[in-house]
PDB file of C-alpha atoms in Angstrom:
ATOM      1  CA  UNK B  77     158.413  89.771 164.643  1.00 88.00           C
ATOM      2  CA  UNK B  78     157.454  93.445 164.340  1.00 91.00           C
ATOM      3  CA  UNK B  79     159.757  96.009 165.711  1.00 94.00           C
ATOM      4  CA  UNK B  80     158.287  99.823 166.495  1.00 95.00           C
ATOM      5  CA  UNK B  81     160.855 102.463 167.167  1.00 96.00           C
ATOM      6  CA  UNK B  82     159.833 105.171 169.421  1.00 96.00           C
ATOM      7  CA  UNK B  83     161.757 108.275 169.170  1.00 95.00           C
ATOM      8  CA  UNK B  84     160.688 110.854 171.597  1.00 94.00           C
ATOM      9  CA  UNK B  85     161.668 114.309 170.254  1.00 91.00           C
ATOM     10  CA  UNK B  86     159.271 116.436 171.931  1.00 87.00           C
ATOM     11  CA  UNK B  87     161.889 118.077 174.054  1.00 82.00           C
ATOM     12  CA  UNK B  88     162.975 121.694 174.072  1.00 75.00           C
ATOM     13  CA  UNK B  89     166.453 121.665 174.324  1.00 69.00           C
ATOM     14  CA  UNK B  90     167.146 123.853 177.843  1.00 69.00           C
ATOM     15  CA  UNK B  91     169.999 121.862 178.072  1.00 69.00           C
ATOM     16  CA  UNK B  92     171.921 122.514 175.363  1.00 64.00           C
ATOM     17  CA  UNK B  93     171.855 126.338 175.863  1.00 59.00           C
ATOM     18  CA  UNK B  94     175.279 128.038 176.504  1.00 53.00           C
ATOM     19  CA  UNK B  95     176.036 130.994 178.387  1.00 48.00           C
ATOM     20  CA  UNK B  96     177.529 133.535 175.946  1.00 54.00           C
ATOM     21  CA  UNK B  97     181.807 133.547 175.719  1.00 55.00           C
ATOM     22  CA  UNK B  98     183.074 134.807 178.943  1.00 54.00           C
ATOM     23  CA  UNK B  99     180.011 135.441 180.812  1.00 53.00           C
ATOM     24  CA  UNK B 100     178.246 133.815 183.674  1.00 52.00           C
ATOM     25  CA  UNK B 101     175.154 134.858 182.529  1.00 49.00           C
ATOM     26  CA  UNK B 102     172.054 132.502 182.244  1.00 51.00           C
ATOM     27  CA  UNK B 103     172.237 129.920 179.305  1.00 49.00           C
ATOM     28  CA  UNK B 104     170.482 131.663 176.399  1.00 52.00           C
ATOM     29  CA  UNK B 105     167.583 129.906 174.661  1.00 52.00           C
ATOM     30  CA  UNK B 106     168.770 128.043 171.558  1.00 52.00           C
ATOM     31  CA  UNK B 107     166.611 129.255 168.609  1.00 57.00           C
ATOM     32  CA  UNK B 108     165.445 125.945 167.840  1.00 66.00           C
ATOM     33  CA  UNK B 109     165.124 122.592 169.649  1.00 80.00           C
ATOM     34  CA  UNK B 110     168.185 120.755 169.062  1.00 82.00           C
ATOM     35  CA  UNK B 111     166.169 118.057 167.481  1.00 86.00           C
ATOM     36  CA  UNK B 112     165.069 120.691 164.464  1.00 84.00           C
ATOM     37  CA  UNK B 113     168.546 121.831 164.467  1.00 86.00           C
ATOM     38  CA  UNK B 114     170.000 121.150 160.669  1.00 88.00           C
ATOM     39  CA  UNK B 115     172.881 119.577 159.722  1.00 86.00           C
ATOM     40  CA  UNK B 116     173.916 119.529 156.149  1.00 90.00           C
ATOM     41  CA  UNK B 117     170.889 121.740 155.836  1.00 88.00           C
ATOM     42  CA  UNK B 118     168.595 119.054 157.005  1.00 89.00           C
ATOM     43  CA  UNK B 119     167.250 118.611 160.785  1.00 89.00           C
ATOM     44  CA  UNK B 120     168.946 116.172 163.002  1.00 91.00           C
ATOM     45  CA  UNK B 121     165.590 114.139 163.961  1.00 93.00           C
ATOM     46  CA  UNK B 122     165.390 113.729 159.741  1.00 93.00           C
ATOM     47  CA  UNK B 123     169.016 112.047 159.391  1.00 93.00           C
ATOM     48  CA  UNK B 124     167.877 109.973 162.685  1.00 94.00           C
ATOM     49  CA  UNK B 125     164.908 108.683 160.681  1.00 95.00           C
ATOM     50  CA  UNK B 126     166.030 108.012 157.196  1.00 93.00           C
ATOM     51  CA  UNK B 127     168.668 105.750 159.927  1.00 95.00           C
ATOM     52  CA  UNK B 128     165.682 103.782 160.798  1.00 95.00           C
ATOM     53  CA  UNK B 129     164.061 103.556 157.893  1.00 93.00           C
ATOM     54  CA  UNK B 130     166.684 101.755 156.370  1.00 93.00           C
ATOM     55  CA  UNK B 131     166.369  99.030 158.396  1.00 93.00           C
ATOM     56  CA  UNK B 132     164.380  96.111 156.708  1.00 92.00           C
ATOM     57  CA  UNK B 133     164.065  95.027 160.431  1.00 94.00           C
ATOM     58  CA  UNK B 134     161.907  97.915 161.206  1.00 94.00           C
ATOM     59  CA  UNK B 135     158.305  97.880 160.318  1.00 92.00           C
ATOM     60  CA  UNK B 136     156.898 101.213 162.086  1.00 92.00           C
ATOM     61  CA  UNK B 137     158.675 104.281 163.435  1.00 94.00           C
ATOM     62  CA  UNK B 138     156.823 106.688 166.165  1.00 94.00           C
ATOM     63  CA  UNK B 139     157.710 110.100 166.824  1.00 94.00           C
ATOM     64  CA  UNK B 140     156.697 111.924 169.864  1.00 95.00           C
ATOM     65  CA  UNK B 141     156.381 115.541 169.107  1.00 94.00           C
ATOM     66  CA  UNK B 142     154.468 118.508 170.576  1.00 92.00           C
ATOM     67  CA  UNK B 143     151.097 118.836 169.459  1.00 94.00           C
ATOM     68  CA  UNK B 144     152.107 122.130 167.802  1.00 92.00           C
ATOM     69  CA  UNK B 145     155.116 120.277 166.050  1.00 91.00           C
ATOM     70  CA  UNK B 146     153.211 117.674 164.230  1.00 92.00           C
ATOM     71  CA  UNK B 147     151.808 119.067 161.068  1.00 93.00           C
ATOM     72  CA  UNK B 148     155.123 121.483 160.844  1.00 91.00           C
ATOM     73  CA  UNK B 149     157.264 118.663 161.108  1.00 91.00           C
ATOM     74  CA  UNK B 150     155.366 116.459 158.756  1.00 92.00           C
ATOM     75  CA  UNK B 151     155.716 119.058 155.788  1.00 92.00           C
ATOM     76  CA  UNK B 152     159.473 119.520 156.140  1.00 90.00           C
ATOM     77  CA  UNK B 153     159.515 115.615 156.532  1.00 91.00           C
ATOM     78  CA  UNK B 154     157.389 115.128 153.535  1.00 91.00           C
ATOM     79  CA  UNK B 155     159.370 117.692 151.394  1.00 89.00           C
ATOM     80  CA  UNK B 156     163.046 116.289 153.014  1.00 86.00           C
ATOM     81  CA  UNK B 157     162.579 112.604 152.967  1.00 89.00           C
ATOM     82  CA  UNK B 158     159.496 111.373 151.352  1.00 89.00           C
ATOM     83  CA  UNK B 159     161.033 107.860 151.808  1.00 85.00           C
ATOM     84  CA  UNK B 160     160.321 107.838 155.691  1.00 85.00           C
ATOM     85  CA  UNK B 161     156.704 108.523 155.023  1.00 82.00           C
ATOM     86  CA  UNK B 162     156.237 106.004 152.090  1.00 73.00           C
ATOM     87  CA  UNK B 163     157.953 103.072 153.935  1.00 61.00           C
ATOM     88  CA  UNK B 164     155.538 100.225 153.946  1.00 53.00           C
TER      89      UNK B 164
END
């Protein structure tokens, strides 16, 4: 059987925006959508991937990004885990 994993990650994050400390002002706009935000230096969509990847169960992985995401995205990914890419 063939499993695909679709992860859409094309969002922008309004959400997750916080007012600043003590005001009621409107939620600023977080410098990066959370699914670019790093952890450990590395963006969270990246750690979700190499996840995925490990699974011998999964044989494709599909990420819905913004058009003007794509070729960004597939640097970083190519320079922060080659592995993802060269899965078979």
């Amino acid at each position: 059987m063939k499993v695909s994993v679709i992860i859409p990650a094309a969002g922008l994050g309004t959400r997750m925006a916080s007012a600043p400390a003590g005001k009621a002002a409107k939620p600023a706009k977080p410098a990066a959508s959370k699914q670019f935000l790093e952890l450990d230096g590395v963006p969270v969509l990246v750690h979700t991937l190499r996840q995925f990847a490990k699974s011998s169960e999964v044989n494709e992985i599909i990420v819905a990004l913004r058009q003007s995401e794509i070729e960004p995205f597939r640097a970083r990914l190519a320079k922060d885990a080659p592995e993802v890419l060269k899965r078979n």
